[in-house]
mmCIF file of C-alpha atoms in Angstrom:
data_model
loop_
_atom_site.group_PDB
_atom_site.id
_atom_site.type_symbol
_atom_site.label_atom_id
_atom_site.label_comp_id
_atom_site.label_asym_id
_atom_site.label_seq_id
_atom_site.Cartn_x
_atom_site.Cartn_y
_atom_site.Cartn_z
ATOM 1 C CA GLY Z 683 101.287 68.099 114.921
ATOM 2 C CA ASN Z 684 102.515 64.642 115.819
ATOM 3 C CA SER Z 685 99.929 61.934 116.384
ATOM 4 C CA VAL Z 686 99.410 58.178 116.422
ATOM 5 C CA THR Z 687 96.226 56.415 115.343
ATOM 6 C CA GLN Z 688 95.558 52.784 116.235
ATOM 7 C CA MET Z 689 92.806 50.490 115.090
ATOM 8 C CA GLU Z 690 89.880 50.580 117.439
ATOM 9 C CA GLY Z 691 89.372 47.672 119.737
ATOM 10 C CA PRO Z 692 88.569 45.529 121.393
ATOM 11 C CA VAL Z 693 90.006 42.763 119.244
ATOM 12 C CA THR Z 694 89.042 39.196 120.063
ATOM 13 C CA LEU Z 695 90.752 36.204 118.447
ATOM 14 C CA SER Z 696 91.043 32.489 118.980
ATOM 15 C CA GLU Z 697 94.323 30.932 120.049
ATOM 16 C CA GLU Z 698 96.743 30.335 117.145
ATOM 17 C CA ALA Z 699 95.074 32.968 114.962
ATOM 18 C CA PHE Z 700 97.086 35.554 113.019
ATOM 19 C CA LEU Z 701 97.173 39.001 114.595
ATOM 20 C CA THR Z 702 97.442 42.433 113.018
ATOM 21 C CA ILE Z 703 96.985 45.653 114.965
ATOM 22 C CA ASN Z 704 97.176 48.673 112.709
ATOM 23 C CA CYS Z 705 99.084 51.809 113.625
ATOM 24 C CA THR Z 706 99.583 54.899 111.480
ATOM 25 C CA TYR Z 707 101.320 58.100 112.427
ATOM 26 C CA THR Z 708 101.640 61.746 111.523
ATOM 27 C CA ALA Z 709 104.959 63.399 112.268
ATOM 28 C CA THR Z 710 107.518 65.778 110.857
ATOM 29 C CA GLY Z 711 110.764 64.190 109.836
ATOM 30 C CA TYR Z 712 111.522 60.576 110.611
ATOM 31 C CA PRO Z 713 110.430 59.598 114.102
ATOM 32 C CA SER Z 714 111.315 56.481 116.021
ATOM 33 C CA LEU Z 715 108.381 54.096 116.478
ATOM 34 C CA PHE Z 716 107.485 51.842 119.389
ATOM 35 C CA TRP Z 717 105.011 49.224 120.516
ATOM 36 C CA TYR Z 718 104.269 48.898 124.230
ATOM 37 C CA VAL Z 719 102.213 46.169 125.918
ATOM 38 C CA GLN Z 720 100.221 46.454 129.149
ATOM 39 C CA TYR Z 721 99.206 43.208 130.843
ATOM 40 C CA PRO Z 722 96.271 43.319 133.291
ATOM 41 C CA GLY Z 723 97.113 45.201 136.470
ATOM 42 C CA GLU Z 724 100.594 46.192 135.311
ATOM 43 C CA GLY Z 725 102.436 49.134 133.810
ATOM 44 C CA LEU Z 726 103.438 49.390 130.172
ATOM 45 C CA GLN Z 727 106.422 47.423 128.903
ATOM 46 C CA LEU Z 728 108.413 48.108 125.762
ATOM 47 C CA LEU Z 729 107.650 45.329 123.276
ATOM 48 C CA LEU Z 730 109.653 46.413 120.231
ATOM 49 C CA LYS Z 731 110.882 49.475 118.389
ATOM 50 C CA ALA Z 732 112.289 50.706 115.075
ATOM 51 C CA THR Z 733 114.338 53.827 114.575
ATOM 52 C CA LYS Z 734 114.446 54.273 110.783
ATOM 53 C CA ALA Z 735 112.510 53.463 107.652
ATOM 54 C CA ASP Z 736 112.347 49.771 106.655
ATOM 55 C CA ASP Z 737 113.639 48.660 110.065
ATOM 56 C CA LYS Z 738 111.823 45.683 111.544
ATOM 57 C CA GLY Z 739 111.414 45.436 115.292
ATOM 58 C CA SER Z 740 110.736 42.012 116.781
ATOM 59 C CA ASN Z 741 110.254 40.437 120.186
ATOM 60 C CA LYS Z 742 108.339 37.460 121.656
ATOM 61 C CA GLY Z 743 107.078 36.467 118.200
ATOM 62 C CA PHE Z 744 105.723 39.948 117.467
ATOM 63 C CA GLU Z 745 107.000 41.986 114.539
ATOM 64 C CA ALA Z 746 106.443 45.475 113.141
ATOM 65 C CA THR Z 747 108.044 47.132 110.112
ATOM 66 C CA TYR Z 748 108.597 50.878 109.820
ATOM 67 C CA ARG Z 749 106.909 51.849 106.541
ATOM 68 C CA LYS Z 750 107.715 55.431 105.638
ATOM 69 C CA GLU Z 751 105.702 55.410 102.412
ATOM 70 C CA THR Z 752 102.494 54.504 104.241
ATOM 71 C CA THR Z 753 103.468 56.113 107.588
ATOM 72 C CA SER Z 754 102.592 52.862 109.322
ATOM 73 C CA PHE Z 755 103.986 50.514 111.964
ATOM 74 C CA HIS Z 756 101.525 47.625 112.129
ATOM 75 C CA LEU Z 757 102.008 44.974 114.800
ATOM 76 C CA GLU Z 758 101.804 41.329 113.685
ATOM 77 C CA LYS Z 759 102.095 37.881 115.216
ATOM 78 C CA GLY Z 760 101.677 34.636 113.360
ATOM 79 C CA SER Z 761 100.062 32.554 116.104
ATOM 80 C CA VAL Z 762 98.689 34.239 119.216
ATOM 81 C CA GLN Z 763 98.397 32.668 122.643
ATOM 82 C CA VAL Z 764 96.030 33.292 125.535
ATOM 83 C CA SER Z 765 98.957 34.921 127.362
ATOM 84 C CA ASP Z 766 99.093 37.637 124.672
ATOM 85 C CA SER Z 767 95.837 39.107 126.001
ATOM 86 C CA ALA Z 768 96.718 42.686 126.906
ATOM 87 C CA VAL Z 769 96.412 46.287 125.775
ATOM 88 C CA TYR Z 770 98.850 47.323 123.037
ATOM 89 C CA PHE Z 771 100.017 50.906 122.530
ATOM 90 C CA CYS Z 772 101.764 52.321 119.485
ATOM 91 C CA ALA Z 773 103.966 55.374 120.083
ATOM 92 C CA LEU Z 774 106.356 57.714 118.287
ATOM 93 C CA LEU Z 775 109.267 59.913 119.255
ATOM 94 C CA ARG Z 776 110.111 62.772 116.957
ATOM 95 C CA LYS Z 777 113.838 63.464 116.628
ATOM 96 C CA GLY Z 778 114.820 66.114 119.123
ATOM 97 C CA ALA Z 779 111.624 65.744 121.147
ATOM 98 C CA GLN Z 780 111.509 65.110 124.863
ATOM 99 C CA LYS Z 781 108.574 62.756 125.129
ATOM 100 C CA LEU Z 782 106.696 59.942 123.441
ATOM 101 C CA VAL Z 783 103.338 60.420 121.740
ATOM 102 C CA PHE Z 784 101.039 57.449 122.416
ATOM 103 C CA GLY Z 785 98.112 56.072 120.487
ATOM 104 C CA GLN Z 786 94.888 55.344 122.331
ATOM 105 C CA GLY Z 787 95.638 51.637 122.854
ATOM 106 C CA THR Z 788 94.016 48.478 121.503
ATOM 107 C CA ARG Z 789 92.683 45.820 123.860
ATOM 108 C CA LEU Z 790 93.377 42.280 122.637
ATOM 109 C CA THR Z 791 91.638 39.216 124.055
ATOM 110 C CA ILE Z 792 92.669 35.710 123.015
ATOM 111 C CA ASN Z 793 90.217 32.900 123.692
ATOM 112 C CA PRO Z 794 91.381 29.298 124.141
ATOM 113 C CA ASN N 1362 115.321 44.410 140.403
ATOM 114 C CA ALA N 1363 116.198 47.628 138.637
ATOM 115 C CA GLY N 1364 113.295 49.724 137.518
ATOM 116 C CA VAL N 1365 110.719 52.290 138.530
ATOM 117 C CA THR N 1366 109.081 51.992 141.947
ATOM 118 C CA GLN N 1367 105.797 53.711 142.751
ATOM 119 C CA THR N 1368 104.180 54.078 146.152
ATOM 120 C CA PRO N 1369 101.503 53.570 147.264
ATOM 121 C CA LYS N 1370 99.934 50.944 145.005
ATOM 122 C CA PHE N 1371 96.388 51.746 146.115
ATOM 123 C CA GLN N 1372 94.845 54.786 147.777
ATOM 124 C CA VAL N 1373 91.358 56.006 148.623
ATOM 125 C CA LEU N 1374 90.941 59.712 149.362
ATOM 126 C CA LYS N 1375 88.025 61.865 150.343
ATOM 127 C CA THR N 1376 87.247 64.905 148.232
ATOM 128 C CA GLY N 1377 89.443 67.798 149.328
ATOM 129 C CA GLN N 1378 92.189 65.683 150.871
ATOM 130 C CA SER N 1379 95.754 65.976 149.686
ATOM 131 C CA MET N 1380 98.361 63.342 148.993
ATOM 132 C CA THR N 1381 101.685 62.776 147.302
ATOM 133 C CA LEU N 1382 102.456 59.919 144.957
ATOM 134 C CA GLN N 1383 106.063 58.836 145.094
ATOM 135 C CA CYS N 1384 108.214 57.585 142.244
ATOM 136 C CA ALA N 1385 111.840 56.501 142.254
ATOM 137 C CA GLN N 1386 114.075 55.004 139.560
ATOM 138 C CA ASP N 1387 117.447 53.359 139.940
ATOM 139 C CA MET N 1388 118.578 53.356 136.297
ATOM 140 C CA ASN N 1389 120.276 56.777 136.391
ATOM 141 C CA HIS N 1390 117.773 58.075 133.852
ATOM 142 C CA ASN N 1391 117.635 61.795 133.137
ATOM 143 C CA SER N 1392 113.930 62.134 132.322
ATOM 144 C CA MET N 1393 110.859 61.227 134.343
ATOM 145 C CA TYR N 1394 107.147 61.421 133.585
ATOM 146 C CA TRP N 1395 103.749 61.213 135.242
ATOM 147 C CA TYR N 1396 100.766 59.855 133.306
ATOM 148 C CA ARG N 1397 97.193 59.097 134.185
ATOM 149 C CA GLN N 1398 95.205 56.285 132.598
ATOM 150 C CA ASP N 1399 91.440 56.396 132.718
ATOM 151 C CA PRO N 1400 88.904 53.699 131.778
ATOM 152 C CA GLY N 1401 89.062 53.473 128.013
ATOM 153 C CA MET N 1402 92.808 52.887 128.234
ATOM 154 C CA GLY N 1403 94.469 56.037 126.912
ATOM 155 C CA LEU N 1404 97.492 57.612 128.615
ATOM 156 C CA ARG N 1405 97.591 61.337 129.257
ATOM 157 C CA LEU N 1406 100.758 63.137 130.281
ATOM 158 C CA ILE N 1407 100.405 65.222 133.457
ATOM 159 C CA TYR N 1408 103.934 66.551 134.001
ATOM 160 C CA TYR N 1409 107.426 65.600 133.019
ATOM 161 C CA SER N 1410 110.972 66.417 134.013
ATOM 162 C CA ALA N 1411 113.668 66.369 131.353
ATOM 163 C CA SER N 1412 116.448 66.625 133.925
ATOM 164 C CA GLU N 1413 117.037 67.189 137.617
ATOM 165 C CA GLY N 1414 115.801 70.631 138.572
ATOM 166 C CA THR N 1415 113.400 71.097 135.658
ATOM 167 C CA THR N 1416 109.710 70.315 135.265
ATOM 168 C CA ASP N 1417 107.191 71.008 132.501
ATOM 169 C CA LYS N 1418 103.467 70.703 132.067
ATOM 170 C CA GLY N 1419 101.934 67.979 129.965
ATOM 171 C CA GLU N 1420 98.425 67.691 128.568
ATOM 172 C CA VAL N 1421 96.479 67.653 131.858
ATOM 173 C CA PRO N 1422 98.429 69.491 134.614
ATOM 174 C CA ASN N 1423 95.519 71.218 136.359
ATOM 175 C CA GLY N 1424 95.043 70.079 139.943
ATOM 176 C CA TYR N 1425 98.553 68.606 140.215
ATOM 177 C CA ASN N 1426 102.021 69.709 141.243
ATOM 178 C CA VAL N 1427 105.320 67.900 140.888
ATOM 179 C CA SER N 1428 108.753 67.934 142.454
ATOM 180 C CA ARG N 1429 111.942 66.523 140.987
ATOM 181 C CA LEU N 1430 113.596 65.970 144.321
ATOM 182 C CA ASN N 1431 116.838 64.610 142.855
ATOM 183 C CA LYS N 1432 117.797 62.546 139.839
ATOM 184 C CA ARG N 1433 116.125 59.429 141.256
ATOM 185 C CA GLU N 1434 112.830 60.789 142.572
ATOM 186 C CA PHE N 1435 109.862 62.543 140.977
ATOM 187 C CA SER N 1436 106.744 63.054 143.096
ATOM 188 C CA LEU N 1437 103.205 64.033 142.108
ATOM 189 C CA ARG N 1438 101.019 65.967 144.537
ATOM 190 C CA LEU N 1439 97.272 66.387 144.590
ATOM 191 C CA GLU N 1440 96.558 69.444 146.735
ATOM 192 C CA SER N 1441 92.777 69.059 146.930
ATOM 193 C CA ALA N 1442 91.585 65.795 145.471
ATOM 194 C CA ALA N 1443 88.459 65.692 143.298
ATOM 195 C CA PRO N 1444 86.452 62.695 142.034
ATOM 196 C CA SER N 1445 87.630 63.546 138.507
ATOM 197 C CA GLN N 1446 91.133 62.602 139.630
ATOM 198 C CA THR N 1447 90.103 58.991 140.210
ATOM 199 C CA SER N 1448 92.479 57.169 137.894
ATOM 200 C CA VAL N 1449 95.500 54.945 137.628
ATOM 201 C CA TYR N 1450 98.718 56.939 137.775
ATOM 202 C CA PHE N 1451 101.909 55.763 136.117
ATOM 203 C CA CYS N 1452 105.410 57.068 136.545
ATOM 204 C CA ALA N 1453 108.004 56.444 133.847
ATOM 205 C CA SER N 1454 111.636 57.248 133.243
ATOM 206 C CA SER N 1455 113.908 57.350 130.224
ATOM 207 C CA ASP N 1456 117.428 58.185 129.219
ATOM 208 C CA ASN N 1457 118.668 60.290 126.332
ATOM 209 C CA PRO N 1458 115.357 61.571 125.000
ATOM 210 C CA GLY N 1459 115.700 62.941 121.531
ATOM 211 C CA GLN N 1460 118.349 60.455 120.527
ATOM 212 C CA GLY N 1461 115.658 58.384 118.898
ATOM 213 C CA ASP N 1462 116.895 55.108 120.245
ATOM 214 C CA TYR N 1463 115.431 54.713 123.671
ATOM 215 C CA GLY N 1464 112.289 53.670 125.521
ATOM 216 C CA TYR N 1465 110.368 54.446 128.638
ATOM 217 C CA THR N 1466 110.441 52.224 131.713
ATOM 218 C CA PHE N 1467 107.136 52.318 133.561
ATOM 219 C CA GLY N 1468 106.256 51.693 137.173
ATOM 220 C CA SER N 1469 103.404 49.349 138.081
ATOM 221 C CA GLY N 1470 100.988 52.166 138.856
ATOM 222 C CA THR N 1471 99.041 53.736 141.721
ATOM 223 C CA ARG N 1472 95.303 53.125 141.715
ATOM 224 C CA LEU N 1473 93.670 56.203 143.224
ATOM 225 C CA THR N 1474 89.998 56.534 144.091
ATOM 226 C CA VAL N 1475 88.549 59.857 145.247
ATOM 227 C CA VAL N 1476 85.164 59.599 146.933
#
């Protein structure tokens, strides 16, 4: 079946540190891949996405590259800020499917 | 602002009471979804509606019913609330599922406590 596995959290970093949140997937064919962010007390927001192999999604300083050979879509940011503290969800959509498959989420806390 | 609107934002129910969570979107999206999010962060799909007039079960449909009233509105009903249904409920909508180039828009959530 289709599934998404994220690195377990919580992740705690200092401001200006480099961030990587790992995401790997299992799916038939070539799914589209997404990262969503949930700030405290809010719903999820689309952060970035990639629809085919080797595509790079980017937004707000975050990047993720669709790696077909390693079935991965790791989220990275070069210098995190306190305002990046949130829960991050990786997700996939198989071609022809009706709904997203979400990972379990990774809580990120950035300390000043 | 365009988006997904959920009401109410907070609700406390007694065990056995019923209530309906409302969701409306103004983006002319075809598909709508109801999720619950429990402590520990994960999202679980309750029901979804791929188009007006259709609904399908998700991972955890027991104890819930839904109605796709029209293209804009998708409600979730708890007929007899139980403490296990204490959760945060999110509605979402999307357009063109299956095209591979889309995303969900989420509402801000309803925080439900069943005592």
